[in-house]
CSV table of C-alpha atoms and ligand atoms in Angstrom, one decimal:
chain,number,residue,atom,x,y,z
A,1,MET,CA,0.0,0.0,0.0
A,2,LEU,CA,0.8,3.6,-0.6
A,3,THR,CA,2.0,5.9,2.4
A,4,SER,CA,3.4,9.6,2.3
A,5,ARG,CA,6.5,10.7,4.3
A,6,ILE,CA,7.9,13.8,5.1
A,7,ILE,CA,11.2,13.8,3.9
A,8,GLY,CA,12.2,18.0,3.9
A,9,PHE,CA,11.5,20.7,5.6
A,10,GLY,CA,12.3,24.6,5.2
A,11,SER,CA,11.3,28.0,6.2
A,12,PHE,CA,11.7,31.6,5.4
A,13,LEU,CA,11.1,34.5,7.5
A,14,PRO,CA,11.4,38.1,5.8
A,15,PRO,CA,14.5,40.0,7.4
A,16,LYS,CA,12.9,43.2,8.7
A,17,ILE,CA,12.1,42.6,12.5
A,18,VAL,CA,9.6,44.8,14.4
A,19,THR,CA,9.3,44.9,18.0
A,20,ASN,CA,6.5,45.5,20.3
A,21,ASP,CA,8.5,49.0,21.4
A,22,ASP,CA,8.2,49.5,17.6
A,23,LEU,CA,4.6,49.0,17.9
A,24,ALA,CA,3.9,51.2,20.8
A,25,LYS,CA,4.8,53.8,18.5
A,26,ILE,CA,2.1,53.2,16.1
A,27,VAL,CA,-0.8,52.1,18.6
A,28,ASP,CA,-1.4,52.6,22.0
A,29,THR,CA,0.4,49.4,23.4
A,30,SER,CA,3.2,48.4,25.7
A,31,ASP,CA,6.1,45.7,25.3
A,32,GLU,CA,4.4,44.2,28.7
A,33,TRP,CA,0.9,44.2,27.8
A,34,ILE,CA,1.8,42.5,24.2
A,35,PHE,CA,4.5,40.1,26.0
A,36,THR,CA,2.3,39.1,29.3
A,37,ARG,CA,-1.1,38.7,27.2
A,38,THR,CA,0.4,36.8,24.2
A,39,GLY,CA,4.0,35.8,24.8
A,40,ILE,CA,5.1,37.5,21.3
A,41,ARG,CA,8.3,39.8,21.7
A,42,THR,CA,8.8,40.5,17.9
A,43,ARG,CA,7.3,39.4,14.4
A,44,HIS,CA,8.9,39.6,10.7
A,45,ILE,CA,7.6,41.9,8.7
A,46,ALA,CA,7.4,41.8,4.7
A,47,SER,CA,9.1,44.8,2.7
A,48,ASP,CA,8.4,46.3,-0.4
A,49,GLY,CA,8.9,43.5,-3.1
A,50,GLU,CA,8.4,40.7,-1.0
A,51,SER,CA,5.1,38.9,-1.1
A,52,THR,CA,3.3,35.4,0.0
A,53,SER,CA,4.9,34.0,-3.1
A,54,THR,CA,8.3,35.2,-2.9
A,55,LEU,CA,8.3,33.9,0.7
A,56,ALA,CA,7.0,30.7,0.1
A,57,ILE,CA,9.6,30.2,-2.8
A,58,GLU,CA,12.2,30.7,-0.2
A,59,ALA,CA,11.0,28.3,1.9
A,60,ALA,CA,9.9,25.9,-0.8
A,61,LYS,CA,13.4,25.8,-2.3
A,62,ASN,CA,15.0,25.4,1.6
A,63,ALA,CA,12.6,22.1,2.0
A,64,LEU,CA,13.8,20.8,-1.4
A,65,LYS,CA,17.3,21.0,-0.3
A,66,SER,CA,16.4,19.4,2.8
A,67,ALA,CA,15.1,16.7,1.0
A,68,LYS,CA,17.9,16.5,-1.4
A,69,MET,CA,15.2,16.7,-4.3
A,70,GLU,CA,15.0,18.7,-7.5
A,71,ALA,CA,12.0,21.1,-8.5
A,72,SER,CA,11.1,18.9,-11.4
A,73,ASP,CA,10.7,15.6,-9.3
A,74,ILE,CA,7.8,17.6,-7.7
A,75,ASP,CA,4.5,16.6,-9.6
A,76,LEU,CA,2.1,18.2,-6.8
A,77,ILE,CA,2.3,22.0,-5.1
A,78,VAL,CA,-0.5,22.6,-2.3
A,79,LEU,CA,0.0,26.2,-1.0
A,80,ALA,CA,-2.0,26.7,2.3
A,81,THR,CA,-2.6,30.7,2.4
A,82,ALA,CA,-5.1,33.4,3.5
A,83,THR,CA,-3.1,36.3,1.7
A,84,PRO,CA,-2.6,35.1,-1.9
A,85,ASP,CA,-0.6,37.2,-3.9
A,86,LYS,CA,-3.6,37.6,-6.1
A,87,THR,CA,-7.5,36.9,-6.0
A,88,PHE,CA,-6.5,34.4,-9.2
A,89,PRO,CA,-5.0,32.4,-10.3
A,90,ALA,CA,-3.2,30.6,-7.2
A,91,THR,CA,-0.4,31.7,-6.0
A,92,ALA,CA,1.1,27.9,-5.7
A,93,SER,CA,1.1,28.5,-9.9
A,94,LEU,CA,3.6,31.0,-8.9
A,95,ILE,CA,6.2,29.0,-6.5
A,96,GLN,CA,5.8,26.2,-9.3
A,97,LYS,CA,6.9,28.9,-11.9
A,98,ALA,CA,9.7,30.2,-9.5
A,99,ILE,CA,11.3,26.8,-8.8
A,100,GLY,CA,10.9,25.6,-12.2
A,101,GLY,CA,8.3,22.8,-11.4
A,102,SER,CA,7.8,20.3,-14.3
A,103,LYS,CA,5.0,20.8,-16.8
A,104,THR,CA,2.9,17.7,-15.5
A,105,CYS,CA,3.1,19.0,-11.9
A,106,ALA,CA,-0.5,19.9,-10.4
A,107,ALA,CA,-0.5,23.3,-8.1
A,108,PHE,CA,-3.5,24.7,-6.1
A,109,ASP,CA,-4.0,26.9,-3.1
A,110,VAL,CA,-6.0,25.8,0.1
A,111,GLY,CA,-8.1,28.6,2.0
A,112,ALA,CA,-8.5,27.5,5.6
A,113,ALA,CA,-7.3,30.5,7.5
A,114,CYS,CA,-4.8,29.1,10.7
A,115,SER,CA,-5.8,25.6,9.9
A,116,GLY,CA,-4.6,25.8,6.3
A,117,PHE,CA,-1.6,23.8,6.5
A,118,VAL,CA,-2.9,20.4,8.2
A,119,TYR,CA,-5.8,21.0,5.5
A,120,ALA,CA,-3.1,21.2,2.8
A,121,LEU,CA,-1.0,18.5,3.9
A,122,SER,CA,-4.4,16.3,4.4
A,123,CYS,CA,-5.2,17.2,0.3
A,124,ALA,CA,-1.5,16.1,-0.7
A,125,ASP,CA,-1.0,13.1,1.5
A,126,GLY,CA,-4.9,11.8,0.4
A,127,MET,CA,-3.5,12.1,-3.3
A,128,LEU,CA,-0.3,10.5,-2.2
A,129,LYS,CA,-1.9,7.3,-1.0
A,130,GLY,CA,-4.1,7.7,-3.7
A,131,GLY,CA,-1.4,7.4,-6.3
A,132,LEU,CA,-2.3,11.1,-7.7
A,133,ALA,CA,1.3,12.1,-7.2
A,134,LYS,CA,4.3,10.8,-6.0
A,135,THR,CA,6.1,13.9,-4.5
A,136,ALA,CA,4.3,17.1,-3.3
A,137,LEU,CA,5.6,20.2,-2.0
A,138,VAL,CA,3.2,21.5,0.7
A,139,VAL,CA,3.8,25.3,1.7
A,140,GLY,CA,1.9,27.6,4.3
A,141,SER,CA,2.9,31.5,3.4
A,142,GLU,CA,1.6,34.5,4.9
A,143,THR,CA,1.9,38.1,4.7
A,144,LEU,CA,-0.8,39.3,7.5
A,145,SER,CA,0.9,42.6,7.8
A,146,ARG,CA,-0.8,43.4,4.2
A,147,VAL,CA,-4.0,42.5,5.8
A,148,CYS,CA,-3.9,44.3,9.5
A,149,ASP,CA,-5.6,47.3,10.3
A,150,TRP,CA,-2.5,49.2,12.0
A,151,THR,CA,-5.1,51.3,13.7
A,152,ASP,CA,-6.1,48.3,15.8
A,153,ARG,CA,-4.4,47.7,18.6
A,154,THR,CA,-6.5,44.6,19.4
A,155,THR,CA,-5.3,42.7,16.3
A,156,CYS,CA,-2.3,44.4,14.5
A,157,VAL,CA,0.2,43.5,17.4
A,158,LEU,CA,-0.9,39.8,17.2
A,159,PHE,CA,0.3,38.8,13.6
A,160,GLY,CA,3.7,38.5,11.2
A,161,ASP,CA,4.9,37.4,7.9
A,162,GLY,CA,6.3,34.1,7.0
A,163,ALA,CA,6.5,30.7,5.3
A,164,GLY,CA,7.4,27.2,6.0
A,165,ALA,CA,7.5,24.2,3.5
A,166,VAL,CA,7.7,20.2,3.6
A,167,VAL,CA,8.3,17.8,1.0
A,168,LEU,CA,6.2,14.5,1.0
A,169,LYS,CA,7.1,11.5,-0.8
A,170,ALA,CA,5.0,8.7,-1.6
A,171,PHE,CA,6.6,4.9,-0.3
A,172,GLU,CA,5.2,1.5,-0.5
A,173,GLU,CA,4.7,0.0,2.8
A,174,ASN,CA,3.1,-3.5,3.7
A,175,GLU,CA,1.1,-1.7,6.6
A,176,HIS,CA,-0.5,1.5,7.5
A,177,SER,CA,1.1,1.6,10.9
A,178,ILE,CA,1.9,3.9,13.3
A,179,LYS,CA,5.4,2.5,14.1
A,180,ASN,CA,6.2,3.2,10.4
A,181,LYS,CA,7.5,6.8,9.3
A,182,GLY,CA,5.0,9.0,7.5
A,183,ILE,CA,1.8,10.7,7.6
A,184,TYR,CA,-0.5,8.4,9.9
A,185,GLU,CA,-3.8,10.5,10.2
A,186,ASN,CA,-5.0,13.9,9.9
A,187,LEU,CA,-8.3,15.3,11.2
A,188,ILE,CA,-9.8,18.4,9.5
A,189,ARG,CA,-12.8,20.3,11.1
A,190,SER,CA,-15.1,23.3,10.6
A,191,ASP,CA,-17.8,24.9,12.0
A,192,GLY,CA,-19.4,28.0,9.6
A,193,ASN,CA,-21.6,29.3,12.4
A,194,MET,CA,-18.7,30.9,13.8
A,195,PHE,CA,-17.8,32.6,10.5
A,196,ASP,CA,-18.2,36.1,11.8
A,197,LEU,CA,-15.8,36.1,14.6
A,198,LEU,CA,-12.5,36.2,12.7
A,199,VAL,CA,-13.1,37.5,9.7
A,200,SER,CA,-11.6,40.1,7.0
A,201,THR,CA,-13.8,42.9,6.4
A,202,GLY,CA,-13.7,42.5,2.4
A,203,GLY,CA,-13.4,40.0,-0.6
A,204,PRO,CA,-13.1,40.1,-3.9
A,205,SER,CA,-16.8,38.9,-4.3
A,206,THR,CA,-18.5,41.4,-1.8
A,207,SER,CA,-16.4,44.5,-1.4
A,208,GLU,CA,-14.0,44.0,-4.3
A,209,LEU,CA,-11.4,44.7,-2.0
A,210,CYS,CA,-9.4,42.0,0.1
A,211,GLY,CA,-10.3,43.9,3.7
A,212,LYS,CA,-8.6,43.6,6.8
A,213,ILE,CA,-8.7,41.4,10.1
A,214,THR,CA,-11.6,41.6,12.4
A,215,MET,CA,-11.4,39.3,15.6
A,216,ASN,CA,-13.3,38.6,18.4
A,217,GLY,CA,-10.5,38.0,20.3
A,218,ARG,CA,-11.9,36.4,24.0
A,219,GLU,CA,-14.5,34.1,21.6
A,220,VAL,CA,-11.7,32.9,19.5
A,221,TYR,CA,-9.5,32.1,22.4
A,222,LYS,CA,-12.0,30.1,24.1
A,223,HIS,CA,-12.8,27.8,21.2
A,224,ALA,CA,-9.0,28.1,20.2
A,225,VAL,CA,-8.3,26.3,23.7
A,226,ASN,CA,-11.3,24.0,23.5
A,227,ASN,CA,-11.1,22.6,20.1
A,228,ILE,CA,-7.5,22.3,20.1
A,229,SER,CA,-7.4,19.9,23.1
A,230,ASN,CA,-10.3,18.1,22.0
A,231,ILE,CA,-9.0,17.4,18.8
A,232,ILE,CA,-5.5,16.4,20.2
A,233,LEU,CA,-7.4,14.0,22.4
A,234,GLU,CA,-9.7,12.7,19.7
A,235,LEU,CA,-6.8,11.7,17.6
A,236,LEU,CA,-5.0,9.9,20.3
A,237,ALA,CA,-7.9,8.2,21.3
A,238,LYS,CA,-8.8,6.9,17.8
A,239,ASN,CA,-5.5,5.4,17.6
A,240,ASN,CA,-5.3,4.0,21.2
A,241,LEU,CA,-2.3,6.4,21.9
A,242,LYS,CA,-2.0,8.4,25.1
A,243,THR,CA,-0.6,11.9,25.3
A,244,THR,CA,3.2,10.9,26.9
A,245,ASP,CA,3.3,8.5,23.3
A,246,ILE,CA,3.6,11.9,21.4
A,247,ASP,CA,7.7,13.2,21.0
A,248,TRP,CA,6.6,16.7,20.2
A,249,TYR,CA,3.4,18.8,20.1
A,250,VAL,CA,3.6,20.9,17.3
A,251,PRO,CA,0.6,23.6,17.8
A,252,HIS,CA,-0.6,26.6,15.8
A,253,GLN,CA,1.5,29.8,17.4
A,254,ALA,CA,-1.6,32.3,18.1
A,255,ASN,CA,-0.9,33.0,21.9
A,256,LEU,CA,1.5,31.4,24.3
A,257,ARG,CA,-1.4,31.6,27.0
A,258,ILE,CA,-3.6,29.3,24.3
A,259,ILE,CA,-0.4,26.9,24.4
A,260,GLU,CA,-0.4,27.0,28.1
A,261,SER,CA,-3.8,26.3,28.5
A,262,ILE,CA,-3.8,23.1,26.1
A,263,ALA,CA,-0.6,21.7,27.9
A,264,GLU,CA,-2.6,22.2,31.0
A,265,LYS,CA,-5.7,20.8,29.7
A,266,ILE,CA,-4.1,17.3,28.4
A,267,ASP,CA,-1.4,17.4,31.0
A,268,ILE,CA,1.5,17.3,29.2
A,269,PRO,CA,4.4,19.8,30.2
A,270,LEU,CA,5.1,22.8,28.0
A,271,ASP,CA,8.8,21.7,27.2
A,272,ARG,CA,7.1,19.3,24.8
A,273,PHE,CA,5.9,21.7,22.7
A,274,ILE,CA,7.9,23.5,20.0
A,275,LEU,CA,7.4,27.1,20.4
A,276,THR,CA,8.1,30.2,17.9
A,277,ILE,CA,5.4,32.6,18.9
A,278,GLY,CA,8.0,34.7,20.7
A,279,GLU,CA,10.1,35.4,17.6
A,280,THR,CA,7.3,35.1,15.0
A,281,ALA,CA,4.0,36.4,16.3
A,282,ASN,CA,0.9,34.5,14.4
A,283,ILE,CA,2.1,33.9,10.9
A,284,SER,CA,-1.6,31.6,10.1
A,285,SER,CA,-1.2,28.8,7.9
A,286,ALA,CA,2.7,29.1,8.1
A,287,SER,CA,3.2,28.8,11.9
A,288,ILE,CA,3.3,24.8,11.9
A,289,PRO,CA,5.5,24.3,9.2
A,290,ILE,CA,7.8,27.0,10.7
A,291,ALA,CA,7.8,25.3,14.1
A,292,LEU,CA,8.3,21.9,12.6
A,293,ASP,CA,11.6,23.1,10.5
A,294,THR,CA,12.5,25.0,13.8
A,295,GLY,CA,12.1,21.8,16.0
A,296,ILE,CA,14.1,19.8,13.0
A,297,LYS,CA,16.9,22.6,13.2
A,298,SER,CA,17.2,22.9,16.6
A,299,GLY,CA,18.0,19.2,17.1
A,300,ARG,CA,14.9,18.6,19.1
A,301,ILE,CA,12.8,16.7,16.5
A,302,LYS,CA,14.6,13.5,15.4
A,303,SER,CA,13.9,10.9,12.9
A,304,GLY,CA,11.6,8.5,14.2
A,305,ASP,CA,9.8,10.9,16.5
A,306,LEU,CA,5.8,10.9,16.6
A,307,ILE,CA,4.6,14.5,16.1
A,308,MET,CA,1.0,16.0,17.1
A,309,MET,CA,0.2,18.9,14.9
A,310,ALA,CA,-2.8,21.2,16.1
A,311,THR,CA,-4.4,24.3,15.2
A,312,MET,CA,-7.2,26.4,15.0
A,313,GLY,CA,-8.3,29.7,12.9
A,314,GLY,CA,-11.1,31.3,11.0
A,315,GLY,CA,-14.1,29.8,9.7
A,316,PHE,CA,-14.2,28.2,12.4
A,317,THR,CA,-11.9,25.4,11.3
A,318,TRP,CA,-9.3,23.4,13.3
A,319,SER,CA,-7.5,20.5,12.5
A,320,ALA,CA,-4.6,17.8,13.7
A,321,GLY,CA,-2.4,15.6,12.3
A,322,LEU,CA,-0.2,12.7,13.4
A,323,VAL,CA,3.2,12.3,11.8
A,324,ARG,CA,6.3,10.1,12.5
A,325,ILE,CA,9.0,12.0,11.1
B,401,UT7,O1,-4.9,32.3,14.8
B,401,UT7,C1,-6.4,32.3,15.1
B,401,UT7,C2,-6.6,32.4,16.2
B,401,UT7,N1,-6.4,33.6,16.9
B,401,UT7,C3,-6.2,33.3,18.3
B,401,UT7,O2,-6.2,32.4,18.6
B,401,UT7,C4,-5.9,34.9,19.2
B,401,UT7,C5,-7.0,34.4,20.2
B,401,UT7,N2,-7.4,35.6,21.1
B,401,UT7,C6,-6.1,36.0,22.3
B,401,UT7,O3,-5.4,35.7,21.9
B,401,UT7,C7,-6.7,37.2,22.8
B,401,UT7,O4,-8.0,37.1,23.2
B,401,UT7,C8,-6.0,38.3,22.6
B,401,UT7,C9,-4.7,38.5,22.9
B,401,UT7,C10,-6.6,39.0,21.0
B,401,UT7,C11,-6.5,39.5,23.6
B,401,UT7,O5,-6.0,39.0,25.0
B,401,UT7,P1,-7.2,39.1,26.1
B,401,UT7,O6,-6.4,39.1,27.8
B,401,UT7,O7,-8.4,38.4,25.6
B,401,UT7,O8,-7.5,40.7,26.4
B,401,UT7,P2,-9.0,41.3,26.2
B,401,UT7,O9,-9.4,41.5,24.4
B,401,UT7,O10,-9.9,40.8,26.8
B,401,UT7,O11,-8.6,43.0,26.5
B,401,UT7,C12,-8.2,43.2,27.8
B,401,UT7,C13,-8.0,45.0,27.8
B,401,UT7,C14,-8.9,45.4,26.9
B,401,UT7,O12,-9.0,46.7,27.9
B,401,UT7,P3,-10.3,47.2,28.9
B,401,UT7,O13,-11.4,47.0,28.0
B,401,UT7,O14,-10.1,46.0,29.7
B,401,UT7,O15,-10.1,48.4,29.3
B,401,UT7,C15,-8.4,46.1,25.7
B,401,UT7,O16,-8.6,47.1,25.1
B,401,UT7,O17,-6.9,44.8,26.9
B,401,UT7,C16,-7.3,46.1,25.9
B,401,UT7,N3,-6.2,45.9,24.7
B,401,UT7,C17,-4.8,46.1,24.6
B,401,UT7,N4,-4.2,47.0,25.5
B,401,UT7,C18,-2.9,47.2,25.0
B,401,UT7,C19,-6.2,45.3,23.6
B,401,UT7,N5,-5.1,44.9,23.2
B,401,UT7,C20,-4.3,45.9,23.5
B,401,UT7,C21,-3.0,46.2,23.1
B,401,UT7,N6,-2.4,47.0,23.9
B,401,UT7,N7,-2.2,45.6,22.0
């Protein structure tokens, strides 16, 4: 039977760093408020000439290098983003063009806000297991700074820009076992009743503009803690696993307090979680692949480790994925 393994990791953050003190010069806020409420110290912000595609391309190249693969080997590119370069075509096509992807490659974008990366991974994993592709590049890339309302202190201090990517390869295995390396199972969920709680003020079909981020922070916070904790426990229970069977938890990085509450709810120490929120802030669909690459590069995530990814975002959407590296 066909399985899919992650064989390469990459990320890219735009060089420009904006501190909390920098933000205190443009909105009524402080380093103390932002850090104690969110754990965020800095965020990377795209400069003129940088966009979701340029960040994605750098992350993709880094992932290909780490997988020791050529762009021509890739036959599927899936980009998770809420901030595409253009309304259409898909920004994934720009990645294909830039890396010199093969003419038989498929490329498309997935939009599931902060859950986007696990959604994109599920699509690619399903296509590899179904024999529709042999190798895939799955990317999460965002330029949230372009859709922030820089006069709204309740949202603009929370977000950043960046990209992360993985390379997937199909392998033949005798059985689908949690002991084997590869993507074991993903759960992806949505509840459209919560659409208005974390939403852009515009869109091509409604306002003819992309709009700015608005959020009911307290409601999103509550749902993030519950939905992420519950989907982790559901995925573990479905596979007869204990929370302690997981080597590393790789959560969406929206707020350190959210991650601390999840750790407390599932009764796992915080040092089993890969954290990037302090340096990157919330980069929506890019936050999990950046955290994965950070975990690999720092030597904490090792070959053979069992990883639990889990996230929640606008829609509401939420998702979790179980992968042996
Ligand atoms: O990626 C998708 C998922 N997104 C999330 O998960 C984000 C979820 N929400 C959160 O992380 C938190 O709700 C926030 C960080 C957005 C807000 O933290 P909070 O502890 O829930 O604060 P709050 O909204 O209850 O606001 C407390 C106070 C308010 O003042 P009053 O009404 O008590 O006088 C706010 O106006 O803090 C004020 N405030 C600020 N003060 C200084 C809000 N933003 C700021 C700010 N600087 N940037």
